[in-house]
Amino acid sequence: MELRIRGLHKVFGHSPALRGIDLDIASGELLGLLGPSGSGKTTLLRTIAGLESPTAGQIFFGGEDASVRSVQDRRVGFVFQSYALFRHMTVADNIAYGLQVRPRRARPPTAIIRKRVDDLLDMMQLAGFADRYPAQLSGGQRQRVAFARALAVEPRVLLLDEPFGALDAQVRKDLRRWLREIHERTGHTTVFVTHDQDEALELSDRVAVLNRGRIEQIASPDEVYERPATPFVFGFIGHSNQVDVTVAQGRARFAGVDIGAAGNGIPCGKGHAFFRPQHATLRGGDSSALRGAVRSIRRVTALWHAEIVLADGRTMVEVGVPEGAPFTEGDPVSIDVHCYRVFAAATG
Amino acid sequence: MLSSKVIIEPMRRDRDAICESPPARRALIAFSVVILVLFLFVPLAAVFTEALRKGFPAYLSAIVAPDALAAMILTLTVAAICVPVNVVFGIAAAWAIARFEFRCKRLLETLIDLPFSVPPVVAGLAFVLLFGANGYFGVWLDRHGIEVIFALPGILLATTFVTFPFVARELIPLMQQQGSDDEQAALTLGASPLRIFLTVTLPNIKWGLLYGVLLCNARAMGEFGAVAVVSGHVRGATNTLPLHIEALYQDYDLVGAFAVASLLALLALVTLIAKTALEWRFAGDLAAQRRH
Amino acid sequence: MAAKLRFVRHSPLPGFRLSLGATLLWLCVLVLIPIGALVLRASEVGPVGIAEIALQPRVFAALRLSFSLSLAAAAFNVVLGGIVAWVLTRYEFPGRKFFDAAVDLPFALPTAVAGIALTAIYAPNGWIGGPLATLGVKVAFAPLGIFVALIFIGLPFVVRTVEPVLADLDFEMEEASATLSAHRFRTILLVIVPSLIHALLTGFVLAFARAVGEYGSVVFIAGNIPFVSEIAPLLVVVRLEEFDVPGATTVAVVMLALSFFMLLAVNSLRAWIGRRLGHAFV
């Protein structure tokens, strides 16, 4: 089931949460919505589900305009961050709920419902838990029950709201792997929301990066990481350094020194140059245009980063250094940047 | 007494997408308002309407009639004695229960709640069985010329019984929630027990205490069933305001009865307003929600 | 000293013996001894005597009236109070805070005042009793009047017990139910109400216990005709006025015992439900 979203706007009171979202999701795709708090990703997900009604815009499920349908009629599967399991029902009753509330005509016979519940429990590796209550389950188990419950109704789209947000790091890792497997097995069009970049980049077929109600970039994880389309995406994904430069005649200048080409189509004036710590090398002396002094060298998980104060005395950048590199605090250094991108400064 | 503080946190969600339709909502609101008006406001309005049925002069004369004044004084006396007594007890009970761990604590709490489960009339009966003419202490009291039943002491005992738990029930959860850190700090600074109590404990619990006093007082002044059994129903002597209302009513002096009732109704309104004000302003300082 | 150390955990705070002693003294003098007198006097009547008196037609009728009307009123209040609590918690409307505060009025209003006020309203010449009388419905001076009075005093118990639970209810459960294609009414029936059962039962118990022993609010509107509209508490008073102490004691003790067992049953049900939901009652 492919999804098309056109011109979606959502305003809460006076604050806009979504400012014109256009999105096409292919059938069977696993799409990650990534962004900081307040970026609108959860609002977008909930609007697709019908839990919020848009202020403007349309949502199409297949060819059909879903905006006119209530949430009950959209046949989406929604998994909440806090699971939202029905505490007074057993696991089996929770999973069967979506099938049992159907009107008599549309309701499958009890035996079929039971079989479906059992099949899902097997798929979720929760066989034998049918008669337990949510209070008796661990966080990871509850989340899988929530999944099973959403899958039981054979949804057209599966929507996951920070599905692993409330879980321990190890459980999160296991469930991520498990989600990928389930997705490959069932093939549902899936949209999930996360603020965790690793999760988005690891799981998604495509990632949509949201910021303040707009989609900054939507592309494959590789694309988003290696060729970020906007300053926000560059700064949000992975580690990055931002150096404010002046652009003139297609060249970028920093502290009066020409440091490289600015790339095509960048207008003259103020700009931001971005590069990642691992795309630059440190050299002693002043062999390259970008110069500075080492502030400190520290470990960042598996790697070592050197913090450099640039020639203007204010800008700080981080550059990856191999372990045991011969630099100490105060050393003057030059930075060779192999890969960088210049963006025009935003005008207001 | 139960207090309820409903805190609705604004979330970035419009509940309208899945909630009841506006017409259904309006119907439910209308229904509830009608119920509340019917059951709460109409009786209150009736009190004042009936009291003023024969005009304001008749109302006034009913209120300042000698028997009514005597009943007022008796009611005030009873409250003035019972409430402080129960405050002292309530503080003692709260201190023991909230600040120490000992066996049978739950039993103690259940016993403190006992007066709530005893019908007021039964409470009065119990005191009659103890101190009445044929009661267990009846002969002894008679020999010493002490009157309990059909006199002020009996009324005091009955009223204290029914208002027994109010202050304790407010203070115990409050003091438990607050914890004893403040008092322990004062202890390490060398303060004497009395000083700790006066300068640390009391200020911390003052709003909960006031709330408990408010409820205790309202019940003490309004108690009917228990006092009806132990009082001699002697007008001008052993009739509290509620009993005086009954007496006037049985005499078919409706205006008089409602006039006196209006005084108690005003007291109830003042209690309600003060109670609500305390809840709104000091929700954090009052007891946490109690689950029965 | 050694015995005390086993009884109470050591604490640096002063005043344990004083406060506990005062509490126990007060408790004994004011509560335990009077109740003890009641129990003692009842045992003097003896189980046979109690049974005989309790089964007297008039006594039996009074007990049956009190308990059946209290149960009915408490059940009615569960529905009524549930709706009122829902509206006060979930909806915004002008005067909501005012109405919410007003719910406590039956708590604050002296029972005698409530009694005569309700009688005035529901009497055949009253604001509501009048129109109803033309329809042939007698409220005041009939069991129906007792029922109305018991609803009045029980309503706040249910509302105040349910409100906090309702406010804490996880709205996402309702959203989940909607995504699973359940329409609003079904969600309320299958998801919301079961989550409230524990609180509703608690409110029921409190309203029932209060209703059984209620005197002042009921005695004016009831009519007090033996076998028809005479409540058990009134019978206790009547027996006392007849100097029939054993009779009064019996009615009182039977009332207490019956209430106790009903409360025990409902509380066990509440505890069972609480256990089934784990430590979260909601």
Short mmCIF file of N, CA, C and O in Angstrom, two decimals, chain A residues 242-247 251-260 271 273 289-292 308-317 335:
data_model
loop_
_atom_site.label_atom_id
_atom_site.label_comp_id
_atom_site.label_asym_id
_atom_site.label_seq_id
_atom_site.Cartn_x
_atom_site.Cartn_y
_atom_site.Cartn_z
N GLN A 242 31.21 22.98 11.72
CA GLN A 242 30.68 24.10 10.94
C GLN A 242 31.64 25.26 11.02
O GLN A 242 32.00 25.69 12.12
N VAL A 243 32.08 25.73 9.84
CA VAL A 243 32.99 26.88 9.80
C VAL A 243 32.32 27.96 8.98
O VAL A 243 31.92 27.73 7.84
N ASP A 244 32.17 29.15 9.58
CA ASP A 244 31.52 30.25 8.84
C ASP A 244 32.53 30.87 7.88
O ASP A 244 33.63 31.26 8.26
N VAL A 245 32.16 30.94 6.61
CA VAL A 245 33.07 31.44 5.58
C VAL A 245 32.41 32.56 4.79
O VAL A 245 31.20 32.80 4.93
N THR A 246 33.21 33.26 4.00
CA THR A 246 32.68 34.24 3.04
C THR A 246 32.90 33.68 1.65
O THR A 246 33.98 33.18 1.34
N VAL A 247 31.89 33.77 0.83
CA VAL A 247 31.97 33.23 -0.52
C VAL A 247 32.12 34.39 -1.50
O VAL A 247 31.33 35.35 -1.48
N ARG A 251 34.77 31.00 -4.56
CA ARG A 251 35.76 30.50 -3.61
C ARG A 251 35.29 30.83 -2.20
O ARG A 251 34.64 31.85 -1.97
N ALA A 252 35.68 29.97 -1.26
CA ALA A 252 35.32 30.22 0.14
C ALA A 252 36.54 30.75 0.88
O ALA A 252 37.65 30.24 0.71
N ARG A 253 36.33 31.78 1.66
CA ARG A 253 37.44 32.37 2.41
C ARG A 253 37.14 32.32 3.89
O ARG A 253 36.02 32.60 4.32
N PHE A 254 38.17 31.99 4.70
CA PHE A 254 38.01 31.96 6.15
C PHE A 254 39.17 32.74 6.75
O PHE A 254 40.33 32.51 6.44
N ALA A 255 38.86 33.67 7.61
CA ALA A 255 39.89 34.51 8.25
C ALA A 255 40.84 35.08 7.22
O ALA A 255 42.06 35.09 7.38
N GLY A 256 40.25 35.56 6.10
CA GLY A 256 41.06 36.21 5.07
C GLY A 256 41.80 35.26 4.15
O GLY A 256 42.43 35.68 3.18
N VAL A 257 41.72 33.96 4.40
CA VAL A 257 42.50 33.03 3.56
C VAL A 257 41.55 32.23 2.69
O VAL A 257 40.51 31.76 3.15
N ASP A 258 41.94 32.05 1.44
CA ASP A 258 41.14 31.21 0.55
C ASP A 258 41.37 29.75 0.94
O ASP A 258 42.50 29.27 0.95
N ILE A 259 40.28 29.06 1.29
CA ILE A 259 40.47 27.67 1.75
C ILE A 259 39.96 26.64 0.77
O ILE A 259 40.12 25.45 0.96
N GLY A 260 39.29 27.08 -0.29
CA GLY A 260 38.87 26.07 -1.26
C GLY A 260 37.71 26.58 -2.11
O GLY A 260 37.20 27.69 -1.90
N GLY A 271 28.49 32.23 4.20
CA GLY A 271 28.16 30.81 3.99
C GLY A 271 28.64 29.97 5.16
O GLY A 271 29.35 30.47 6.05
N ALA A 273 30.59 26.31 5.89
CA ALA A 273 31.27 25.13 5.37
C ALA A 273 31.15 24.03 6.40
O ALA A 273 31.40 24.24 7.59
N ALA A 289 45.67 25.77 4.16
CA ALA A 289 45.06 27.09 4.36
C ALA A 289 44.36 27.21 5.70
O ALA A 289 44.32 28.28 6.30
N LEU A 290 43.80 26.10 6.16
CA LEU A 290 43.04 26.15 7.41
C LEU A 290 43.99 25.85 8.56
O LEU A 290 44.50 24.74 8.69
N ARG A 291 44.22 26.84 9.38
CA ARG A 291 45.20 26.65 10.45
C ARG A 291 44.59 26.91 11.80
O ARG A 291 43.61 27.64 11.93
N GLY A 292 45.23 26.32 12.83
CA GLY A 292 44.74 26.55 14.18
C GLY A 292 45.69 25.97 15.20
O GLY A 292 46.80 25.57 14.87
N ILE A 308 40.37 21.64 17.83
CA ILE A 308 41.27 22.67 17.32
C ILE A 308 40.58 24.01 17.37
O ILE A 308 39.43 24.14 16.95
N VAL A 309 41.29 25.00 17.86
CA VAL A 309 40.80 26.39 17.74
C VAL A 309 41.41 26.96 16.49
O VAL A 309 42.63 26.93 16.31
N LEU A 310 40.54 27.48 15.60
CA LEU A 310 41.05 27.97 14.34
C LEU A 310 41.68 29.35 14.48
O LEU A 310 41.61 29.97 15.55
N ALA A 311 42.23 29.80 13.34
CA ALA A 311 43.03 31.04 13.35
C ALA A 311 42.25 32.24 13.85
O ALA A 311 42.81 33.20 14.35
N ASP A 312 40.91 32.22 13.72
CA ASP A 312 40.16 33.41 14.16
C ASP A 312 39.99 33.43 15.67
O ASP A 312 39.43 34.37 16.23
N GLY A 313 40.49 32.41 16.33
CA GLY A 313 40.46 32.41 17.79
C GLY A 313 39.14 31.98 18.40
O GLY A 313 39.04 31.80 19.61
N ARG A 314 38.11 31.82 17.56
CA ARG A 314 36.81 31.48 18.14
C ARG A 314 36.30 30.13 17.68
O ARG A 314 35.79 29.35 18.46
N THR A 315 36.41 29.86 16.36
CA THR A 315 35.79 28.66 15.84
C THR A 315 36.52 27.41 16.31
O THR A 315 37.74 27.32 16.27
N MET A 316 35.74 26.45 16.78
CA MET A 316 36.31 25.18 17.25
C MET A 316 35.89 24.08 16.30
O MET A 316 34.72 23.98 15.94
N VAL A 317 36.84 23.23 15.91
CA VAL A 317 36.48 22.09 15.09
C VAL A 317 37.09 20.84 15.70
O VAL A 317 38.06 20.92 16.47
N ILE A 335 44.94 21.86 8.92
CA ILE A 335 43.89 20.87 8.69
C ILE A 335 43.68 20.71 7.21
O ILE A 335 43.40 21.67 6.49
#
